PDB file of N, CA and C in Angstrom:
ATOM      1  N   MET A   1    -134.312 238.313 137.505  1.00  0.00           N
ATOM      2  CA  MET A   1    -134.750 238.840 136.222  1.00  0.00           C
ATOM      3  C   MET A   1    -135.500 237.747 135.468  1.00  0.00           C
ATOM      4  N   LEU A   2    -136.592 238.130 134.828  1.00  0.00           N
ATOM      5  CA  LEU A   2    -137.378 237.209 134.033  1.00  0.00           C
ATOM      6  C   LEU A   2    -136.564 236.735 132.837  1.00  0.00           C
ATOM      7  N   ALA A   3    -136.574 235.444 132.571  1.00  0.00           N
ATOM      8  CA  ALA A   3    -135.730 234.865 131.517  1.00  0.00           C
ATOM      9  C   ALA A   3    -136.485 234.795 130.190  1.00  0.00           C
ATOM     10  N   LEU A   4    -136.721 235.941 129.593  1.00  0.00           N
ATOM     11  CA  LEU A   4    -137.391 235.983 128.298  1.00  0.00           C
ATOM     12  C   LEU A   4    -136.405 235.681 127.181  1.00  0.00           C
ATOM     13  N   ASN A   5    -136.910 235.050 126.122  1.00  0.00           N
ATOM     14  CA  ASN A   5    -136.131 234.857 124.903  1.00  0.00           C
ATOM     15  C   ASN A   5    -136.264 236.125 124.079  1.00  0.00           C
ATOM     16  N   LEU A   6    -135.131 236.764 123.790  1.00  0.00           N
ATOM     17  CA  LEU A   6    -135.124 238.040 123.083  1.00  0.00           C
ATOM     18  C   LEU A   6    -134.530 237.864 121.695  1.00  0.00           C
ATOM     19  N   LEU A   7    -135.100 238.559 120.723  1.00  0.00           N
ATOM     20  CA  LEU A   7    -134.584 238.542 119.361  1.00  0.00           C
ATOM     21  C   LEU A   7    -134.367 239.970 118.901  1.00  0.00           C
ATOM     22  N   PHE A   8    -133.175 240.237 118.398  1.00  0.00           N
ATOM     23  CA  PHE A   8    -132.850 241.531 117.820  1.00  0.00           C
ATOM     24  C   PHE A   8    -132.779 241.379 116.313  1.00  0.00           C
ATOM     25  N   ILE A   9    -133.547 242.183 115.606  1.00  0.00           N
ATOM     26  CA  ILE A   9    -133.436 242.260 114.155  1.00  0.00           C
ATOM     27  C   ILE A   9    -132.496 243.434 113.912  1.00  0.00           C
ATOM     28  N   GLY A  10    -131.276 243.122 113.537  1.00  0.00           N
ATOM     29  CA  GLY A  10    -130.226 244.120 113.406  1.00  0.00           C
ATOM     30  C   GLY A  10    -129.244 243.968 114.548  1.00  0.00           C
ATOM     31  N   GLY A  11    -127.971 244.002 114.217  1.00  0.00           N
ATOM     32  CA  GLY A  11    -126.940 243.800 115.226  1.00  0.00           C
ATOM     33  C   GLY A  11    -125.949 244.941 115.309  1.00  0.00           C
ATOM     34  N   GLY A  12    -126.395 246.135 114.996  1.00  0.00           N
ATOM     35  CA  GLY A  12    -125.518 247.300 115.011  1.00  0.00           C
ATOM     36  C   GLY A  12    -125.312 247.869 116.401  1.00  0.00           C
ATOM     37  N   HIS A  13    -124.915 249.129 116.434  1.00  0.00           N
ATOM     38  CA  HIS A  13    -124.570 249.794 117.695  1.00  0.00           C
ATOM     39  C   HIS A  13    -125.738 249.832 118.684  1.00  0.00           C
ATOM     40  N   MET A  14    -126.949 250.124 118.192  1.00  0.00           N
ATOM     41  CA  MET A  14    -128.103 250.189 119.093  1.00  0.00           C
ATOM     42  C   MET A  14    -128.350 248.835 119.751  1.00  0.00           C
ATOM     43  N   ALA A  15    -128.380 247.773 118.946  1.00  0.00           N
ATOM     44  CA  ALA A  15    -128.610 246.432 119.488  1.00  0.00           C
ATOM     45  C   ALA A  15    -127.490 246.046 120.448  1.00  0.00           C
ATOM     46  N   GLU A  16    -126.265 246.314 120.055  1.00  0.00           N
ATOM     47  CA  GLU A  16    -125.129 245.936 120.902  1.00  0.00           C
ATOM     48  C   GLU A  16    -125.178 246.644 122.254  1.00  0.00           C
ATOM     49  N   ALA A  17    -125.558 247.905 122.270  1.00  0.00           N
ATOM     50  CA  ALA A  17    -125.642 248.639 123.532  1.00  0.00           C
ATOM     51  C   ALA A  17    -126.717 248.036 124.447  1.00  0.00           C
ATOM     52  N   ILE A  18    -127.853 247.686 123.876  1.00  0.00           N
ATOM     53  CA  ILE A  18    -128.928 247.087 124.674  1.00  0.00           C
ATOM     54  C   ILE A  18    -128.511 245.708 125.173  1.00  0.00           C
ATOM     55  N   ILE A  19    -127.905 244.912 124.280  1.00  0.00           N
ATOM     56  CA  ILE A  19    -127.442 243.574 124.663  1.00  0.00           C
ATOM     57  C   ILE A  19    -126.424 243.658 125.801  1.00  0.00           C
ATOM     58  N   ALA A  20    -125.467 244.559 125.675  1.00  0.00           N
ATOM     59  CA  ALA A  20    -124.449 244.719 126.723  1.00  0.00           C
ATOM     60  C   ALA A  20    -125.104 245.067 128.058  1.00  0.00           C
ATOM     61  N   GLY A  21    -126.066 245.977 128.035  1.00  0.00           N
ATOM     62  CA  GLY A  21    -126.756 246.361 129.262  1.00  0.00           C
ATOM     63  C   GLY A  21    -127.566 245.227 129.863  1.00  0.00           C
ATOM     64  N   LEU A  22    -128.229 244.462 129.007  1.00  0.00           N
ATOM     65  CA  LEU A  22    -129.008 243.318 129.494  1.00  0.00           C
ATOM     66  C   LEU A  22    -128.107 242.296 130.181  1.00  0.00           C
ATOM     67  N   ILE A  23    -127.009 241.960 129.525  1.00  0.00           N
ATOM     68  CA  ILE A  23    -126.097 240.961 130.083  1.00  0.00           C
ATOM     69  C   ILE A  23    -125.448 241.481 131.359  1.00  0.00           C
ATOM     70  N   LEU A  24    -125.055 242.744 131.355  1.00  0.00           N
ATOM     71  CA  LEU A  24    -124.466 243.358 132.543  1.00  0.00           C
ATOM     72  C   LEU A  24    -125.420 243.292 133.739  1.00  0.00           C
ATOM     73  N   ASN A  25    -126.715 243.334 133.442  1.00  0.00           N
ATOM     74  CA  ASN A  25    -127.714 243.296 134.511  1.00  0.00           C
ATOM     75  C   ASN A  25    -128.290 241.905 134.733  1.00  0.00           C
ATOM     76  N   GLY A  26    -127.615 240.876 134.215  1.00  0.00           N
ATOM     77  CA  GLY A  26    -127.967 239.512 134.577  1.00  0.00           C
ATOM     78  C   GLY A  26    -128.769 238.704 133.587  1.00  0.00           C
ATOM     79  N   HIS A  27    -129.089 239.260 132.419  1.00  0.00           N
ATOM     80  CA  HIS A  27    -129.850 238.467 131.449  1.00  0.00           C
ATOM     81  C   HIS A  27    -128.935 237.400 130.837  1.00  0.00           C
ATOM     82  N   ASP A  28    -129.437 236.188 130.710  1.00  0.00           N
ATOM     83  CA  ASP A  28    -128.667 235.070 130.160  1.00  0.00           C
ATOM     84  C   ASP A  28    -128.408 235.293 128.669  1.00  0.00           C
ATOM     85  N   PRO A  29    -127.144 235.362 128.239  1.00  0.00           N
ATOM     86  CA  PRO A  29    -126.832 235.575 126.818  1.00  0.00           C
ATOM     87  C   PRO A  29    -127.395 234.476 125.917  1.00  0.00           C
ATOM     88  N   GLN A  30    -127.584 233.285 126.473  1.00  0.00           N
ATOM     89  CA  GLN A  30    -128.137 232.188 125.683  1.00  0.00           C
ATOM     90  C   GLN A  30    -129.613 232.395 125.358  1.00  0.00           C
ATOM     91  N   LYS A  31    -130.220 233.375 125.989  1.00  0.00           N
ATOM     92  CA  LYS A  31    -131.627 233.711 125.734  1.00  0.00           C
ATOM     93  C   LYS A  31    -131.743 234.900 124.776  1.00  0.00           C
ATOM     94  N   ILE A  32    -130.620 235.313 124.181  1.00  0.00           N
ATOM     95  CA  ILE A  32    -130.594 236.452 123.262  1.00  0.00           C
ATOM     96  C   ILE A  32    -130.150 235.976 121.887  1.00  0.00           C
ATOM     97  N   SER A  33    -130.937 236.321 120.867  1.00  0.00           N
ATOM     98  CA  SER A  33    -130.601 235.994 119.480  1.00  0.00           C
ATOM     99  C   SER A  33    -130.579 237.276 118.663  1.00  0.00           C
ATOM    100  N   VAL A  34    -129.713 237.279 117.654  1.00  0.00           N
ATOM    101  CA  VAL A  34    -129.586 238.435 116.764  1.00  0.00           C
ATOM    102  C   VAL A  34    -129.610 237.941 115.328  1.00  0.00           C
ATOM    103  N   ILE A  35    -130.423 238.587 114.500  1.00  0.00           N
ATOM    104  CA  ILE A  35    -130.400 238.337 113.065  1.00  0.00           C
ATOM    105  C   ILE A  35    -129.841 239.588 112.410  1.00  0.00           C
ATOM    106  N   ASP A  36    -128.736 239.425 111.709  1.00  0.00           N
ATOM    107  CA  ASP A  36    -128.102 240.535 111.006  1.00  0.00           C
ATOM    108  C   ASP A  36    -127.518 240.000 109.705  1.00  0.00           C
ATOM    109  N   ARG A  37    -127.638 240.752 108.645  1.00  0.00           N
ATOM    110  CA  ARG A  37    -127.160 240.283 107.341  1.00  0.00           C
ATOM    111  C   ARG A  37    -125.639 240.262 107.231  1.00  0.00           C
ATOM    112  N   ASN A  38    -124.942 240.897 108.164  1.00  0.00           N
ATOM    113  CA  ASN A  38    -123.482 240.972 108.149  1.00  0.00           C
ATOM    114  C   ASN A  38    -122.899 239.848 109.008  1.00  0.00           C
ATOM    115  N   SER A  39    -122.310 238.845 108.369  1.00  0.00           N
ATOM    116  CA  SER A  39    -121.787 237.695 109.108  1.00  0.00           C
ATOM    117  C   SER A  39    -120.630 238.078 110.033  1.00  0.00           C
ATOM    118  N   ASP A  40    -119.844 239.079 109.658  1.00  0.00           N
ATOM    119  CA  ASP A  40    -118.766 239.534 110.541  1.00  0.00           C
ATOM    120  C   ASP A  40    -119.320 240.152 111.822  1.00  0.00           C
ATOM    121  N   LYS A  41    -120.389 240.916 111.680  1.00  0.00           N
ATOM    122  CA  LYS A  41    -121.044 241.513 112.850  1.00  0.00           C
ATOM    123  C   LYS A  41    -121.584 240.406 113.755  1.00  0.00           C
ATOM    124  N   CYS A  42    -122.196 239.387 113.156  1.00  0.00           N
ATOM    125  CA  CYS A  42    -122.714 238.259 113.937  1.00  0.00           C
ATOM    126  C   CYS A  42    -121.598 237.563 114.704  1.00  0.00           C
ATOM    127  N   LYS A  43    -120.481 237.309 114.042  1.00  0.00           N
ATOM    128  CA  LYS A  43    -119.360 236.644 114.694  1.00  0.00           C
ATOM    129  C   LYS A  43    -118.846 237.480 115.866  1.00  0.00           C
ATOM    130  N   GLY A  44    -118.763 238.785 115.671  1.00  0.00           N
ATOM    131  CA  GLY A  44    -118.313 239.659 116.746  1.00  0.00           C
ATOM    132  C   GLY A  44    -119.230 239.620 117.959  1.00  0.00           C
ATOM    133  N   LEU A  45    -120.527 239.567 117.727  1.00  0.00           N
ATOM    134  CA  LEU A  45    -121.490 239.501 118.832  1.00  0.00           C
ATOM    135  C   LEU A  45    -121.390 238.174 119.577  1.00  0.00           C
ATOM    136  N   VAL A  46    -121.195 237.107 118.831  1.00  0.00           N
ATOM    137  CA  VAL A  46    -121.021 235.794 119.462  1.00  0.00           C
ATOM    138  C   VAL A  46    -119.751 235.796 120.310  1.00  0.00           C
ATOM    139  N   ASP A  47    -118.655 236.275 119.734  1.00  0.00           N
ATOM    140  CA  ASP A  47    -117.373 236.287 120.441  1.00  0.00           C
ATOM    141  C   ASP A  47    -117.405 237.156 121.693  1.00  0.00           C
ATOM    142  N   GLN A  48    -118.027 238.325 121.590  1.00  0.00           N
ATOM    143  CA  GLN A  48    -118.003 239.258 122.713  1.00  0.00           C
ATOM    144  C   GLN A  48    -119.053 238.958 123.779  1.00  0.00           C
ATOM    145  N   TYR A  49    -120.257 238.514 123.357  1.00  0.00           N
ATOM    146  CA  TYR A  49    -121.351 238.385 124.319  1.00  0.00           C
ATOM    147  C   TYR A  49    -121.879 236.964 124.496  1.00  0.00           C
ATOM    148  N   GLY A  50    -121.545 236.064 123.579  1.00  0.00           N
ATOM    149  CA  GLY A  50    -122.036 234.694 123.693  1.00  0.00           C
ATOM    150  C   GLY A  50    -123.494 234.523 123.322  1.00  0.00           C
ATOM    151  N   VAL A  51    -124.028 235.441 122.518  1.00  0.00           N
ATOM    152  CA  VAL A  51    -125.418 235.355 122.082  1.00  0.00           C
ATOM    153  C   VAL A  51    -125.516 234.471 120.842  1.00  0.00           C
ATOM    154  N   HIS A  52    -126.724 234.086 120.495  1.00  0.00           N
ATOM    155  CA  HIS A  52    -126.967 233.336 119.261  1.00  0.00           C
ATOM    156  C   HIS A  52    -127.130 234.337 118.118  1.00  0.00           C
ATOM    157  N   THR A  53    -126.594 234.011 116.947  1.00  0.00           N
ATOM    158  CA  THR A  53    -126.766 234.892 115.802  1.00  0.00           C
ATOM    159  C   THR A  53    -127.106 234.087 114.559  1.00  0.00           C
ATOM    160  N   ASP A  54    -127.667 234.784 113.583  1.00  0.00           N
ATOM    161  CA  ASP A  54    -127.977 234.178 112.295  1.00  0.00           C
ATOM    162  C   ASP A  54    -128.023 235.287 111.260  1.00  0.00           C
ATOM    163  N   VAL A  55    -127.615 234.990 110.056  1.00  0.00           N
ATOM    164  CA  VAL A  55    -127.690 235.970 108.969  1.00  0.00           C
ATOM    165  C   VAL A  55    -128.966 235.771 108.156  1.00  0.00           C
ATOM    166  N   ASN A  56    -129.758 234.776 108.504  1.00  0.00           N
ATOM    167  CA  ASN A  56    -130.935 234.407 107.724  1.00  0.00           C
ATOM    168  C   ASN A  56    -132.214 234.765 108.461  1.00  0.00           C
ATOM    169  N   VAL A  57    -132.963 235.702 107.921  1.00  0.00           N
ATOM    170  CA  VAL A  57    -134.228 236.095 108.547  1.00  0.00           C
ATOM    171  C   VAL A  57    -135.266 234.982 108.438  1.00  0.00           C
ATOM    172  N   GLU A  58    -134.987 233.996 107.624  1.00  0.00           N
ATOM    173  CA  GLU A  58    -135.890 232.859 107.482  1.00  0.00           C
ATOM    174  C   GLU A  58    -135.779 231.884 108.644  1.00  0.00           C
ATOM    175  N   SER A  59    -134.895 232.149 109.567  1.00  0.00           N
ATOM    176  CA  SER A  59    -134.750 231.294 110.739  1.00  0.00           C
ATOM    177  C   SER A  59    -136.060 231.257 111.514  1.00  0.00           C
ATOM    178  N   LYS A  60    -136.249 230.197 112.252  1.00  0.00           N
ATOM    179  CA  LYS A  60    -137.457 230.068 113.067  1.00  0.00           C
ATOM    180  C   LYS A  60    -137.449 231.132 114.162  1.00  0.00           C
ATOM    181  N   ILE A  61    -138.554 231.827 114.302  1.00  0.00           N
ATOM    182  CA  ILE A  61    -138.660 232.883 115.311  1.00  0.00           C
ATOM    183  C   ILE A  61    -139.402 232.331 116.521  1.00  0.00           C
ATOM    184  N   THR A  62    -138.699 232.260 117.636  1.00  0.00           N
ATOM    185  CA  THR A  62    -139.281 231.717 118.862  1.00  0.00           C
ATOM    186  C   THR A  62    -139.115 232.683 120.032  1.00  0.00           C
ATOM    187  N   ALA A  63    -139.002 233.940 119.752  1.00  0.00           N
ATOM    188  CA  ALA A  63    -138.735 234.934 120.797  1.00  0.00           C
ATOM    189  C   ALA A  63    -140.003 235.361 121.525  1.00  0.00           C
ATOM    190  N   ASP A  64    -139.810 235.745 122.777  1.00  0.00           N
ATOM    191  CA  ASP A  64    -140.893 236.354 123.548  1.00  0.00           C
ATOM    192  C   ASP A  64    -141.004 237.837 123.223  1.00  0.00           C
ATOM    193  N   VAL A  65    -139.850 238.458 122.923  1.00  0.00           N
ATOM    194  CA  VAL A  65    -139.794 239.885 122.612  1.00  0.00           C
ATOM    195  C   VAL A  65    -138.878 240.074 121.402  1.00  0.00           C
ATOM    196  N   ILE A  66    -139.327 240.895 120.450  1.00  0.00           N
ATOM    197  CA  ILE A  66    -138.514 241.194 119.273  1.00  0.00           C
ATOM    198  C   ILE A  66    -138.177 242.679 119.278  1.00  0.00           C
ATOM    199  N   PHE A  67    -136.891 242.984 119.153  1.00  0.00           N
ATOM    200  CA  PHE A  67    -136.423 244.360 119.050  1.00  0.00           C
ATOM    201  C   PHE A  67    -136.111 244.641 117.584  1.00  0.00           C
ATOM    202  N   LEU A  68    -136.704 245.661 117.041  1.00  0.00           N
ATOM    203  CA  LEU A  68    -136.382 246.089 115.689  1.00  0.00           C
ATOM    204  C   LEU A  68    -135.269 247.119 115.810  1.00  0.00           C
ATOM    205  N   ALA A  69    -134.032 246.676 115.588  1.00  0.00           N
ATOM    206  CA  ALA A  69    -132.856 247.515 115.820  1.00  0.00           C
ATOM    207  C   ALA A  69    -132.160 247.803 114.489  1.00  0.00           C
ATOM    208  N   VAL A  70    -132.902 248.412 113.591  1.00  0.00           N
ATOM    209  CA  VAL A  70    -132.373 248.768 112.274  1.00  0.00           C
ATOM    210  C   VAL A  70    -132.538 250.265 112.063  1.00  0.00           C
ATOM    211  N   LYS A  71    -131.842 250.782 111.094  1.00  0.00           N
ATOM    212  CA  LYS A  71    -131.977 252.203 110.761  1.00  0.00           C
ATOM    213  C   LYS A  71    -133.394 252.453 110.229  1.00  0.00           C
ATOM    214  N   PRO A  72    -133.936 253.649 110.439  1.00  0.00           N
ATOM    215  CA  PRO A  72    -135.313 253.932 110.017  1.00  0.00           C
ATOM    216  C   PRO A  72    -135.599 253.586 108.551  1.00  0.00           C
ATOM    217  N   GLN A  73    -134.643 253.844 107.674  1.00  0.00           N
ATOM    218  CA  GLN A  73    -134.878 253.572 106.264  1.00  0.00           C
ATOM    219  C   GLN A  73    -134.937 252.074 105.954  1.00  0.00           C
ATOM    220  N   ALA A  74    -134.473 251.236 106.865  1.00  0.00           N
ATOM    221  CA  ALA A  74    -134.508 249.784 106.664  1.00  0.00           C
ATOM    222  C   ALA A  74    -135.675 249.117 107.400  1.00  0.00           C
ATOM    223  N   ALA A  75    -136.408 249.887 108.187  1.00  0.00           N
ATOM    224  CA  ALA A  75    -137.473 249.318 109.014  1.00  0.00           C
ATOM    225  C   ALA A  75    -138.590 248.687 108.192  1.00  0.00           C
ATOM    226  N   LYS A  76    -139.024 249.348 107.135  1.00  0.00           N
ATOM    227  CA  LYS A  76    -140.120 248.811 106.327  1.00  0.00           C
ATOM    228  C   LYS A  76    -139.741 247.455 105.729  1.00  0.00           C
ATOM    229  N   LYS A  77    -138.546 247.355 105.183  1.00  0.00           N
ATOM    230  CA  LYS A  77    -138.093 246.097 104.592  1.00  0.00           C
ATOM    231  C   LYS A  77    -137.977 245.010 105.666  1.00  0.00           C
ATOM    232  N   ALA A  78    -137.434 245.362 106.817  1.00  0.00           N
ATOM    233  CA  ALA A  78    -137.287 244.391 107.904  1.00  0.00           C
ATOM    234  C   ALA A  78    -138.649 243.880 108.369  1.00  0.00           C
ATOM    235  N   CYS A  79    -139.603 244.782 108.500  1.00  0.00           N
ATOM    236  CA  CYS A  79    -140.948 244.391 108.931  1.00  0.00           C
ATOM    237  C   CYS A  79    -141.631 243.517 107.883  1.00  0.00           C
ATOM    238  N   SER A  80    -141.448 243.840 106.621  1.00  0.00           N
ATOM    239  CA  SER A  80    -142.035 243.036 105.548  1.00  0.00           C
ATOM    240  C   SER A  80    -141.481 241.619 105.572  1.00  0.00           C
ATOM    241  N   MET A  81    -140.186 241.495 105.807  1.00  0.00           N
ATOM    242  CA  MET A  81    -139.579 240.170 105.841  1.00  0.00           C
ATOM    243  C   MET A  81    -140.066 239.364 107.053  1.00  0.00           C
ATOM    244  N   LEU A  82    -140.404 240.037 108.127  1.00  0.00           N
ATOM    245  CA  LEU A  82    -140.873 239.363 109.335  1.00  0.00           C
ATOM    246  C   LEU A  82    -142.368 239.065 109.309  1.00  0.00           C
ATOM    247  N   GLN A  83    -143.109 239.794 108.509  1.00  0.00           N
ATOM    248  CA  GLN A  83    -144.564 239.718 108.536  1.00  0.00           C
ATOM    249  C   GLN A  83    -145.093 238.291 108.433  1.00  0.00           C
ATOM    250  N   GLU A  84    -144.636 237.558 107.457  1.00  0.00           N
ATOM    251  CA  GLU A  84    -145.130 236.201 107.278  1.00  0.00           C
ATOM    252  C   GLU A  84    -144.750 235.299 108.450  1.00  0.00           C
ATOM    253  N   LYS A  85    -143.575 235.519 108.997  1.00  0.00           N
ATOM    254  CA  LYS A  85    -143.136 234.720 110.144  1.00  0.00           C
ATOM    255  C   LYS A  85    -143.980 234.954 111.389  1.00  0.00           C
ATOM    256  N   LEU A  86    -144.514 236.157 111.524  1.00  0.00           N
ATOM    257  CA  LEU A  86    -145.216 236.532 112.743  1.00  0.00           C
ATOM    258  C   LEU A  86    -146.721 236.360 112.659  1.00  0.00           C
ATOM    259  N   ILE A  87    -147.246 236.137 111.488  1.00  0.00           N
ATOM    260  CA  ILE A  87    -148.693 236.084 111.310  1.00  0.00           C
ATOM    261  C   ILE A  87    -149.353 234.980 112.115  1.00  0.00           C
ATOM    262  N   ASN A  88    -148.708 233.848 112.244  1.00  0.00           N
ATOM    263  CA  ASN A  88    -149.317 232.699 112.930  1.00  0.00           C
ATOM    264  C   ASN A  88    -148.758 232.453 114.314  1.00  0.00           C
ATOM    265  N   VAL A  89    -148.135 233.444 114.889  1.00  0.00           N
ATOM    266  CA  VAL A  89    -147.573 233.309 116.229  1.00  0.00           C
ATOM    267  C   VAL A  89    -148.668 233.558 117.252  1.00  0.00           C
ATOM    268  N   ASN A  90    -148.761 232.689 118.244  1.00  0.00           N
ATOM    269  CA  ASN A  90    -149.759 232.858 119.308  1.00  0.00           C
ATOM    270  C   ASN A  90    -149.275 233.932 120.276  1.00  0.00           C
ATOM    271  N   PRO A  91    -150.199 234.769 120.757  1.00  0.00           N
ATOM    272  CA  PRO A  91    -149.809 235.795 121.735  1.00  0.00           C
ATOM    273  C   PRO A  91    -149.437 235.198 123.078  1.00  0.00           C
TER     274      PRO A  91
END
């Protein structure tokens, strides 16, 4: 499996299901990061899957692939917060 650095914006049920499937199929948990505003959710993901987490969207974004794993009503806000971070990223 290709070892891409993955970033999940949102750490809820959708993200957790994808993360579990990725790890089950051999993806390195150390190559998976999650940004979620709920610190308890972040701790649970670290404990269960060994992924990197952060509650701060201002963290440096170094992912090869970003998953927007938020509820539809939160997508616009999440994208706005990411916009400045992604503007100068090389393809």
